[in-house]
Amino acid sequence: MQTVNPTTGEPIETYSEHDDETVENHVQRAADRFESWRDRPITERQALVASIADVLRENEEEYATLMTREMGKPIEQARAEIEKCAWVCEFYAERAAEFLQDERVGVHPQARTKVSYDPLGPLMAVMPWNYPFWQVLRVAAPTLAAGNTMILSHAPNVTGCAKAVEQVLADAGFPDGVFTTLLIDTETIHDVVADDRVAAATLTGSVGAGRAVAETAGRHLKPTVLELGGSDPFVVLDDAQLDRACEVAAQARVNNNGQACVASKRFIVVDDVYEEFRDGFVREMESLTVGDPTDEATDVGPISRADLLDTLETQVRETIDAGATVLTGGETLDRPGYFFEPTVLEDVPDGSPAACDELFGPVASLFRVEDEAEAIELANDSDYGLGASVWTQDLDRGERIAEAFEAGCTFVNEIVQSHPRLPFGGIKNSGYGRELAANGIREFTNEKTVWVSPSDGLDE
């Protein structure tokens, strides 16, 4: 496994994959540790989760620099990611016991009935590279607080981040075996998911990877949570505040160099304001500074890997060949590293990659529709269903449209985002299950019904 700096294309470090014996030892250690970790008072588990936040903040610049070096995230956004990780840890450190407390249910005057939430066991987590700390810790904080242990298989191009996260938890005081990182290939990932000692699996990544892990877990009757791709619509209505909508639209498309599952990708604009929005949006995209992500002035850094840049370039070229018009950008940059220009495409044909697929990079697709009804229809005409947003000054109208969107997360006058206090996840090819909030911590627990009746039975 080799990490490469996407800003320069130069190798950073090479890591050896774990051999079969090491994998076996790590899985057994996670299973053994679960037996004691599950019985540790939840207040102690919460305190350790809170300590993660302290370690993250103490070393914020180190971790942010590592992220930027391995996957090209602008340094300011990398710092923000570390802060968000600290926030989610603090959230579960405060609320885990509340979310997992027994729920009393009235069934009969003489019976004591409740629902309890018990941990399941070791969780296999397969995580992507685009938010290398957040993707891991948004799962780890609730999973570990609930009393499960966790085995991580991270994307190879952020192996340094994977090892850093493992060290963060060690420095926070977690016992050996509660959180384990495995450096393994795809075949071994499936072997671990299938292992009888592993209780459940979660994956954030592509649709293909999600289907494969879900199939393996399904054969062994193990619960899964999948957070897959997105092609989020950004709907602009005739009464939107256009200056703000244009500015936010550019941010929504290029945040994290355009490599975010919840990034707005399809910009659907009603006819009355289409041209004004189009012109303003193009100006905003053209104003962005592309360059070295370690430079504080950089808005857009590189695509994270050479093969991902090749895929993006192919998708854009096929869309143009199918009849789309390039309003700005459309090309790779002639410089070291894996850079692609901020791009806006117009007249995007049905069935082309920019209309149907997830483009992971700073490429926006513009669609002109006649009215609100057509906007909703086009927004929902996608195999994905992660997030969606609508922009309007009529809040009742916006809420009605948000409820009509076929997506797991819908927003009015806000960028689609994950928030520790709210459940996060999608439908259709964007996956299933929920992360964050109370929903996320309960996903990998046994919701157990407990019924206690008097020894002489219940009165009729």
Short mmCIF file of C-alpha atoms in Angstrom, two decimals:
data_model
loop_
_atom_site.label_atom_id
_atom_site.label_comp_id
_atom_site.label_asym_id
_atom_site.label_seq_id
_atom_site.Cartn_x
_atom_site.Cartn_y
_atom_site.Cartn_z
CA MET A 1 0.00 0.00 0.00
CA GLN A 2 1.52 3.27 -1.12
CA THR A 3 0.36 6.77 -0.27
CA VAL A 4 0.92 9.49 -2.87
CA ASN A 5 0.73 13.27 -2.52
CA PRO A 6 -1.96 14.27 -5.06
CA THR A 7 -0.62 17.81 -5.20
CA THR A 8 2.71 16.67 -6.63
CA GLY A 9 2.14 13.06 -7.69
CA GLU A 10 5.11 12.01 -5.59
CA PRO A 11 5.06 8.96 -3.28
CA ILE A 12 4.86 9.59 0.46
CA GLU A 13 5.22 6.21 2.14
CA THR A 14 4.78 2.50 1.51
CA TYR A 15 3.04 0.18 3.98
CA SER A 16 2.95 -3.61 4.13
CA GLU A 17 -0.42 -5.33 4.21
CA HIS A 18 -1.19 -7.39 7.28
CA ASP A 19 -0.64 -11.11 6.77
CA ASP A 20 -3.19 -13.78 7.66
CA GLU A 21 -1.74 -14.37 11.11
CA THR A 22 -1.87 -10.68 12.00
CA VAL A 23 -5.46 -10.39 10.77
CA GLU A 24 -6.43 -13.43 12.84
CA ASN A 25 -4.78 -11.98 15.93
CA HIS A 26 -6.47 -8.60 15.52
CA VAL A 27 -9.93 -10.08 14.98
CA GLN A 28 -9.53 -12.37 18.00
CA ARG A 29 -8.29 -9.46 20.10
CA ALA A 30 -11.36 -7.39 19.15
CA ALA A 31 -13.63 -10.29 20.07
CA ASP A 32 -11.86 -10.92 23.37
CA ARG A 33 -11.85 -7.24 24.32
CA PHE A 34 -15.58 -6.96 23.62
CA GLU A 35 -16.34 -9.26 26.55
CA SER A 36 -14.89 -6.79 29.05
CA TRP A 37 -15.60 -3.57 27.16
CA ARG A 38 -19.35 -4.22 26.99
CA ASP A 39 -19.48 -4.53 30.79
CA ARG A 40 -17.53 -1.36 31.46
CA PRO A 41 -19.85 1.33 32.89
CA ILE A 42 -21.14 3.56 30.14
CA THR A 43 -19.98 6.63 32.04
CA GLU A 44 -16.40 5.36 31.70
CA ARG A 45 -16.85 4.66 28.01
CA GLN A 46 -18.27 8.16 27.55
CA ALA A 47 -15.31 9.69 29.36
CA LEU A 48 -12.90 7.95 27.00
CA VAL A 49 -14.88 9.15 23.97
CA ALA A 50 -14.63 12.69 25.37
CA SER A 51 -10.86 12.23 25.63
CA ILE A 52 -10.70 11.66 21.87
CA ALA A 53 -11.83 15.26 21.39
CA ASP A 54 -9.02 16.49 23.64
CA VAL A 55 -6.37 14.58 21.70
CA LEU A 56 -7.73 15.80 18.37
CA ARG A 57 -7.65 19.45 19.40
CA GLU A 58 -4.20 19.18 20.94
CA ASN A 59 -2.81 17.91 17.63
CA GLU A 60 -5.14 19.60 15.15
CA GLU A 61 -2.45 21.06 12.90
CA GLU A 62 -0.57 17.75 12.67
CA TYR A 63 -3.67 15.81 11.65
CA ALA A 64 -4.91 18.49 9.26
CA THR A 65 -1.53 18.61 7.53
CA LEU A 66 -1.52 14.82 7.22
CA MET A 67 -4.96 14.83 5.57
CA THR A 68 -3.99 17.55 3.15
CA ARG A 69 -0.79 15.74 2.25
CA GLU A 70 -2.43 12.36 1.65
CA MET A 71 -5.67 13.32 -0.11
CA GLY A 72 -5.38 17.00 -1.08
CA LYS A 73 -8.03 18.64 1.09
CA PRO A 74 -7.50 22.43 1.47
CA ILE A 75 -5.83 22.98 4.82
CA GLU A 76 -8.60 25.17 6.26
CA GLN A 77 -11.16 22.46 5.49
CA ALA A 78 -8.87 19.86 7.05
CA ARG A 79 -8.79 21.83 10.30
CA ALA A 80 -12.58 22.10 10.17
CA GLU A 81 -12.80 18.32 9.78
CA ILE A 82 -10.76 17.76 12.93
CA GLU A 83 -12.99 20.16 14.84
CA LYS A 84 -16.11 18.38 13.59
CA CYS A 85 -14.64 15.06 14.74
CA ALA A 86 -14.04 16.54 18.19
CA TRP A 87 -17.63 17.80 18.19
CA VAL A 88 -19.15 14.40 17.39
CA CYS A 89 -17.08 12.80 20.14
CA GLU A 90 -18.24 15.39 22.65
CA PHE A 91 -21.82 14.90 21.52
CA TYR A 92 -21.82 11.16 22.20
CA ALA A 93 -19.78 11.61 25.36
CA GLU A 94 -22.65 13.74 26.64
CA ARG A 95 -25.65 11.93 25.19
CA ALA A 96 -24.79 8.21 24.79
CA ALA A 97 -26.26 7.11 28.12
CA GLU A 98 -29.45 9.02 27.39
CA PHE A 99 -29.82 7.42 23.95
CA LEU A 100 -29.18 3.92 25.31
CA GLN A 101 -31.19 4.05 28.51
CA ASP A 102 -33.95 1.49 28.96
CA GLU A 103 -37.33 2.53 27.58
CA ARG A 104 -40.22 1.61 29.82
CA VAL A 105 -43.32 0.48 27.94
CA GLY A 106 -46.71 0.09 29.56
CA VAL A 107 -48.30 -3.24 28.65
CA HIS A 108 -50.06 -4.50 31.79
CA PRO A 109 -50.44 -3.00 35.29
CA GLN A 110 -48.72 -5.99 36.90
CA ALA A 111 -45.93 -6.46 34.35
CA ARG A 112 -42.62 -4.64 34.03
CA THR A 113 -41.84 -4.25 30.34
CA LYS A 114 -39.00 -2.38 28.73
CA VAL A 115 -36.73 -2.15 25.69
CA SER A 116 -32.99 -2.24 26.35
CA TYR A 117 -30.12 -1.53 23.95
CA ASP A 118 -27.28 -4.03 24.19
CA PRO A 119 -24.03 -3.96 22.16
CA LEU A 120 -23.65 -6.59 19.43
CA GLY A 121 -19.91 -7.23 19.28
CA PRO A 122 -17.02 -6.33 16.97
CA LEU A 123 -18.03 -4.06 14.07
CA MET A 124 -16.19 -4.16 10.74
CA ALA A 125 -16.00 -0.61 9.31
CA VAL A 126 -14.88 -0.05 5.71
CA MET A 127 -14.20 3.65 5.20
CA PRO A 128 -13.27 5.92 2.26
CA TRP A 129 -10.55 8.48 1.80
CA ASN A 130 -12.47 11.71 1.23
CA TYR A 131 -12.98 12.60 4.91
CA PRO A 132 -10.29 10.36 6.41
CA PHE A 133 -10.83 11.32 10.06
CA TRP A 134 -14.54 12.18 10.05
CA GLN A 135 -15.71 9.04 8.27
CA VAL A 136 -14.02 6.91 10.94
CA LEU A 137 -14.83 8.89 14.07
CA ARG A 138 -18.49 9.55 13.27
CA VAL A 139 -18.85 5.74 13.43
CA ALA A 140 -16.34 5.06 16.19
CA ALA A 141 -17.75 7.53 18.72
CA PRO A 142 -21.25 5.98 18.94
CA THR A 143 -20.07 2.41 18.29
CA LEU A 144 -17.54 2.40 21.10
CA ALA A 145 -19.75 4.36 23.48
CA ALA A 146 -22.45 1.70 22.96
CA GLY A 147 -20.06 -1.02 24.10
CA ASN A 148 -19.03 -2.52 20.76
CA THR A 149 -15.46 -2.89 19.57
CA MET A 150 -14.45 -1.77 16.08
CA ILE A 151 -12.17 -3.03 13.32
CA LEU A 152 -11.26 -0.48 10.64
CA SER A 153 -10.27 -1.06 7.04
CA HIS A 154 -9.47 2.37 5.62
CA ALA A 155 -8.79 3.40 2.02
CA PRO A 156 -5.15 2.61 1.13
CA ASN A 157 -4.34 6.14 -0.06
CA VAL A 158 -4.95 7.49 3.47
CA THR A 159 -3.16 4.77 5.39
CA GLY A 160 -1.23 7.38 7.33
CA CYS A 161 -4.52 8.87 8.51
CA ALA A 162 -5.80 5.41 9.46
CA LYS A 163 -2.78 4.79 11.64
CA ALA A 164 -3.06 8.28 13.11
CA VAL A 165 -6.68 7.70 14.13
CA GLU A 166 -5.68 4.44 15.79
CA GLN A 167 -3.01 6.33 17.74
CA VAL A 168 -5.52 9.03 18.71
CA LEU A 169 -7.66 6.43 20.46
CA ALA A 170 -4.64 4.88 22.14
CA ASP A 171 -3.56 8.31 23.38
CA ALA A 172 -7.12 8.92 24.60
CA GLY A 173 -6.77 5.89 26.86
CA PHE A 174 -8.80 3.21 25.07
CA PRO A 175 -7.76 -0.34 26.00
CA ASP A 176 -5.86 -2.37 23.44
CA GLY A 177 -8.26 -4.16 21.06
CA VAL A 178 -11.24 -1.83 21.42
CA PHE A 179 -10.27 -0.14 18.13
CA THR A 180 -8.09 -1.93 15.57
CA THR A 181 -6.84 -0.93 12.12
CA LEU A 182 -6.26 -3.62 9.50
CA LEU A 183 -4.23 -3.01 6.34
CA ILE A 184 -5.93 -5.53 4.06
CA ASP A 185 -7.15 -6.06 0.51
CA THR A 186 -10.75 -6.41 -0.68
CA GLU A 187 -10.81 -10.20 -0.47
CA THR A 188 -9.67 -10.12 3.13
CA ILE A 189 -12.27 -7.47 3.97
CA HIS A 190 -14.98 -9.93 2.93
CA ASP A 191 -13.33 -12.68 4.96
CA VAL A 192 -13.44 -10.49 8.07
CA VAL A 193 -17.07 -9.49 7.47
CA ALA A 194 -17.95 -13.20 7.17
CA ASP A 195 -16.03 -14.18 10.30
CA ASP A 196 -18.27 -15.53 13.07
CA ARG A 197 -16.58 -13.29 15.62
CA VAL A 198 -17.63 -10.13 13.73
CA ALA A 199 -21.17 -9.06 14.55
CA ALA A 200 -21.96 -6.37 11.97
CA ALA A 201 -20.51 -4.20 9.20
CA THR A 202 -20.72 -0.64 7.95
CA LEU A 203 -19.36 0.83 4.74
CA THR A 204 -19.09 4.28 3.25
CA GLY A 205 -18.09 4.22 -0.40
CA SER A 206 -19.23 3.31 -3.88
CA VAL A 207 -22.47 1.54 -4.79
CA GLY A 208 -20.51 -1.47 -6.02
CA ALA A 209 -18.51 -1.78 -2.81
CA GLY A 210 -21.66 -1.38 -0.75
CA ARG A 211 -23.49 -4.11 -2.62
CA ALA A 212 -20.56 -6.47 -2.27
CA VAL A 213 -20.18 -5.99 1.50
CA ALA A 214 -23.96 -6.15 2.02
CA GLU A 215 -24.08 -9.41 0.06
CA THR A 216 -21.36 -10.95 2.22
CA ALA A 217 -22.99 -9.74 5.43
CA GLY A 218 -26.42 -10.87 4.21
CA ARG A 219 -25.23 -14.42 3.63
CA HIS A 220 -24.23 -14.50 7.28
CA LEU A 221 -27.32 -12.62 8.54
CA LYS A 222 -25.38 -9.65 9.89
CA PRO A 223 -26.76 -6.12 10.12
CA THR A 224 -25.20 -3.46 7.93
CA VAL A 225 -25.33 0.29 7.42
CA LEU A 226 -24.35 1.60 4.00
CA GLU A 227 -23.64 5.24 3.13
CA LEU A 228 -22.98 5.28 -0.60
CA GLY A 229 -22.82 7.88 -3.33
CA GLY A 230 -25.05 10.79 -4.19
CA SER A 231 -26.08 13.04 -7.04
CA ASP A 232 -27.73 15.69 -4.95
CA PRO A 233 -30.07 18.21 -6.60
CA PHE A 234 -29.76 21.92 -5.81
CA VAL A 235 -33.13 23.39 -6.83
CA VAL A 236 -33.38 27.15 -7.42
CA LEU A 237 -36.90 28.58 -7.56
CA ASP A 238 -38.08 31.86 -9.05
CA ASP A 239 -38.16 33.64 -5.67
CA ALA A 240 -34.70 32.58 -4.48
CA GLN A 241 -32.19 35.13 -3.26
CA LEU A 242 -29.99 34.66 -6.30
CA ASP A 243 -26.80 36.34 -5.11
CA ARG A 244 -26.62 34.06 -2.10
CA ALA A 245 -27.78 31.03 -4.06
CA CYS A 246 -24.99 31.51 -6.62
CA GLU A 247 -22.32 31.94 -3.96
CA VAL A 248 -23.47 28.97 -1.91
CA ALA A 249 -23.91 26.82 -5.02
CA ALA A 250 -20.21 27.14 -5.83
CA GLN A 251 -19.27 26.20 -2.26
CA ALA A 252 -21.70 23.28 -2.35
CA ARG A 253 -20.10 21.92 -5.51
CA VAL A 254 -16.37 22.35 -4.77
CA ASN A 255 -16.14 21.72 -1.02
CA ASN A 256 -13.53 19.02 -0.39
CA ASN A 257 -12.41 19.56 -4.00
CA GLY A 258 -15.84 18.40 -5.14
CA GLN A 259 -15.25 14.97 -3.61
CA ALA A 260 -18.15 14.69 -1.19
CA CYS A 261 -21.10 12.34 -1.35
CA VAL A 262 -23.41 15.15 -0.17
CA ALA A 263 -22.00 17.74 -2.57
CA SER A 264 -24.58 19.39 -4.79
CA LYS A 265 -24.03 18.02 -8.28
CA ARG A 266 -27.20 18.70 -10.30
CA PHE A 267 -28.26 22.35 -10.32
CA ILE A 268 -31.92 22.54 -11.32
CA VAL A 269 -33.15 26.07 -12.03
CA VAL A 270 -36.60 27.30 -13.05
CA ASP A 271 -36.82 29.15 -16.34
CA ASP A 272 -37.66 32.61 -14.93
CA VAL A 273 -34.29 32.96 -13.19
CA TYR A 274 -32.19 30.45 -15.10
CA GLU A 275 -29.99 32.83 -17.05
CA GLU A 276 -29.35 35.13 -14.09
CA PHE A 277 -28.41 32.19 -11.87
CA ARG A 278 -26.30 30.59 -14.60
CA ASP A 279 -24.25 33.74 -15.16
CA GLY A 280 -23.75 34.35 -11.44
CA PHE A 281 -22.86 30.73 -10.76
CA VAL A 282 -20.27 30.66 -13.54
CA ARG A 283 -18.70 33.85 -12.17
CA GLU A 284 -18.46 32.29 -8.72
CA MET A 285 -16.87 29.12 -10.09
CA GLU A 286 -14.38 31.12 -12.15
CA SER A 287 -13.39 33.18 -9.10
CA LEU A 288 -12.16 30.14 -7.19
CA THR A 289 -8.43 29.73 -6.60
CA VAL A 290 -7.09 26.31 -7.63
CA GLY A 291 -3.73 25.29 -6.31
CA ASP A 292 -1.61 23.91 -3.50
CA PRO A 293 -3.99 22.88 -0.70
CA THR A 294 -1.44 23.82 1.94
CA ASP A 295 -1.80 27.45 0.81
CA GLU A 296 -4.41 29.23 2.95
CA ALA A 297 -5.69 31.07 -0.15
CA THR A 298 -6.54 27.89 -2.07
CA ASP A 299 -10.22 27.09 -2.58
CA VAL A 300 -9.84 23.93 -4.67
CA GLY A 301 -7.03 21.41 -4.40
CA PRO A 302 -6.30 18.27 -6.42
CA ILE A 303 -8.37 15.18 -7.10
CA SER A 304 -7.14 12.61 -4.59
CA ARG A 305 -5.77 9.92 -6.94
CA ALA A 306 -4.61 9.67 -10.53
CA ASP A 307 -7.19 7.02 -11.41
CA LEU A 308 -9.99 9.18 -9.99
CA LEU A 309 -8.82 12.10 -12.12
CA ASP A 310 -8.87 9.84 -15.18
CA THR A 311 -12.43 8.73 -14.35
CA LEU A 312 -13.64 12.31 -13.91
CA GLU A 313 -12.01 13.42 -17.16
CA THR A 314 -13.65 10.52 -19.01
CA GLN A 315 -17.09 11.32 -17.55
CA VAL A 316 -16.82 14.96 -18.54
CA ARG A 317 -15.57 14.14 -22.04
CA GLU A 318 -18.36 11.61 -22.64
CA THR A 319 -20.95 14.16 -21.47
CA ILE A 320 -19.55 16.81 -23.83
CA ASP A 321 -19.45 14.35 -26.70
CA ALA A 322 -23.11 13.57 -25.99
CA GLY A 323 -24.01 17.23 -26.53
CA ALA A 324 -23.35 19.19 -23.33
CA THR A 325 -21.95 22.72 -23.48
CA VAL A 326 -18.97 23.78 -21.37
CA LEU A 327 -19.61 27.17 -19.77
CA THR A 328 -16.29 27.19 -17.90
CA GLY A 329 -13.50 24.73 -17.20
CA GLY A 330 -13.70 21.20 -18.55
CA GLU A 331 -10.01 20.33 -18.57
CA THR A 332 -7.22 18.97 -16.40
CA LEU A 333 -4.58 21.51 -15.43
CA ASP A 334 -1.15 21.37 -17.02
CA ARG A 335 0.83 21.12 -13.82
CA PRO A 336 2.15 18.41 -11.50
CA GLY A 337 -0.49 16.62 -9.48
CA TYR A 338 -4.08 15.67 -10.19
CA PHE A 339 -5.91 18.93 -10.81
CA PHE A 340 -9.17 19.54 -12.66
CA GLU A 341 -10.64 22.95 -13.42
CA PRO A 342 -13.86 24.04 -11.68
CA THR A 343 -16.37 23.22 -14.41
CA VAL A 344 -19.96 24.07 -15.29
CA LEU A 345 -21.82 22.07 -17.95
CA GLU A 346 -25.06 23.19 -19.61
CA ASP A 347 -27.53 21.35 -21.86
CA VAL A 348 -26.57 18.08 -20.19
CA PRO A 349 -28.23 15.24 -22.17
CA ASP A 350 -30.38 12.59 -20.53
CA GLY A 351 -28.40 9.41 -19.99
CA SER A 352 -24.99 11.10 -20.04
CA PRO A 353 -22.57 10.60 -17.12
CA ALA A 354 -23.11 14.11 -15.75
CA ALA A 355 -26.87 13.51 -15.68
CA CYS A 356 -26.89 10.01 -14.21
CA ASP A 357 -23.60 9.22 -12.48
CA GLU A 358 -21.83 10.66 -9.48
CA LEU A 359 -19.05 12.97 -10.66
CA PHE A 360 -16.48 13.14 -7.87
CA GLY A 361 -14.75 16.42 -8.56
CA PRO A 362 -15.48 20.15 -9.08
CA VAL A 363 -17.92 19.63 -11.98
CA ALA A 364 -21.46 21.04 -11.90
CA SER A 365 -24.35 20.14 -14.22
CA LEU A 366 -26.97 22.80 -14.99
CA PHE A 367 -30.58 21.90 -15.86
CA ARG A 368 -33.30 24.31 -16.97
CA VAL A 369 -36.89 23.48 -16.02
CA GLU A 370 -40.20 25.21 -16.64
CA ASP A 371 -41.55 25.33 -13.09
CA GLU A 372 -41.55 23.93 -9.57
CA ALA A 373 -43.32 20.71 -10.52
CA GLU A 374 -40.76 19.87 -13.20
CA ALA A 375 -37.96 20.74 -10.80
CA ILE A 376 -39.22 18.21 -8.24
CA GLU A 377 -39.70 15.57 -10.93
CA LEU A 378 -36.14 16.01 -12.22
CA ALA A 379 -34.68 16.15 -8.72
CA ASN A 380 -36.24 12.77 -7.94
CA ASP A 381 -35.30 11.26 -11.31
CA SER A 382 -32.10 9.67 -10.02
CA ASP A 383 -30.88 6.31 -8.81
CA TYR A 384 -29.44 8.16 -5.82
CA GLY A 385 -31.25 9.60 -2.82
CA LEU A 386 -28.80 10.97 -0.29
CA GLY A 387 -29.48 14.71 -0.01
CA ALA A 388 -31.36 17.54 -1.72
CA SER A 389 -31.79 21.27 -1.21
CA VAL A 390 -34.22 23.93 -2.42
CA TRP A 391 -33.70 27.68 -2.48
CA THR A 392 -36.68 30.00 -2.01
CA GLN A 393 -37.78 32.92 0.14
CA ASP A 394 -41.14 31.25 0.79
CA LEU A 395 -40.34 28.94 3.69
CA ASP A 396 -43.66 27.09 3.60
CA ARG A 397 -43.14 26.42 -0.08
CA GLY A 398 -39.60 25.28 0.59
CA GLU A 399 -40.67 22.90 3.34
CA ARG A 400 -43.36 21.39 1.12
CA ILE A 401 -40.79 20.77 -1.62
CA ALA A 402 -38.25 19.41 0.86
CA GLU A 403 -40.86 16.87 1.95
CA ALA A 404 -41.46 15.94 -1.70
CA PHE A 405 -37.79 15.17 -2.36
CA GLU A 406 -36.89 11.47 -2.45
CA ALA A 407 -33.80 11.66 -0.27
CA GLY A 408 -32.62 10.93 3.25
CA CYS A 409 -31.59 14.51 4.05
CA THR A 410 -33.41 17.56 2.68
CA PHE A 411 -32.67 21.22 3.30
CA VAL A 412 -34.25 24.60 2.57
CA ASN A 413 -31.79 27.43 1.95
CA GLU A 414 -28.91 25.39 3.36
CA ILE A 415 -26.18 23.17 1.95
CA VAL A 416 -26.77 19.46 2.54
CA GLN A 417 -24.62 18.45 5.49
CA SER A 418 -24.23 15.91 8.26
CA HIS A 419 -24.88 17.08 11.81
CA PRO A 420 -24.27 15.04 14.98
CA ARG A 421 -27.74 15.86 16.35
CA LEU A 422 -29.60 14.67 13.25
CA PRO A 423 -29.81 11.22 11.61
CA PHE A 424 -27.81 10.99 8.37
CA GLY A 425 -28.19 8.53 5.50
CA GLY A 426 -29.86 7.90 2.18
CA ILE A 427 -32.28 5.81 0.20
CA LYS A 428 -32.15 4.06 -3.19
CA ASN A 429 -28.54 3.61 -4.39
CA SER A 430 -27.33 5.97 -1.68
CA GLY A 431 -27.65 3.16 0.84
CA TYR A 432 -29.65 2.45 3.98
CA GLY A 433 -29.49 2.77 7.72
CA ARG A 434 -28.71 5.92 9.65
CA GLU A 435 -25.64 7.41 11.27
CA LEU A 436 -25.40 10.10 13.95
CA ALA A 437 -27.99 11.22 16.52
CA ALA A 438 -29.80 8.60 18.61
CA ASN A 439 -30.51 6.60 15.45
CA GLY A 440 -26.81 6.09 14.74
CA ILE A 441 -25.84 4.77 18.16
CA ARG A 442 -28.74 2.31 18.13
CA GLU A 443 -28.00 0.82 14.69
CA PHE A 444 -25.51 -1.66 16.11
CA THR A 445 -27.34 -2.63 19.26
CA ASN A 446 -29.79 -5.36 20.10
CA GLU A 447 -33.13 -3.66 20.76
CA LYS A 448 -34.19 -6.22 23.32
CA THR A 449 -37.68 -6.57 24.76
CA VAL A 450 -37.70 -7.50 28.46
CA TRP A 451 -41.00 -8.61 30.04
CA VAL A 452 -41.26 -9.42 33.77
CA SER A 453 -44.50 -10.90 35.15
CA PRO A 454 -45.38 -11.91 38.71
CA SER A 455 -44.56 -15.54 39.51
CA ASP A 456 -48.24 -16.37 40.01
CA GLY A 457 -49.18 -14.91 36.63
CA LEU A 458 -51.09 -11.83 35.51
CA ASP A 459 -54.61 -11.06 36.60
CA GLU A 460 -57.12 -11.30 33.78
#
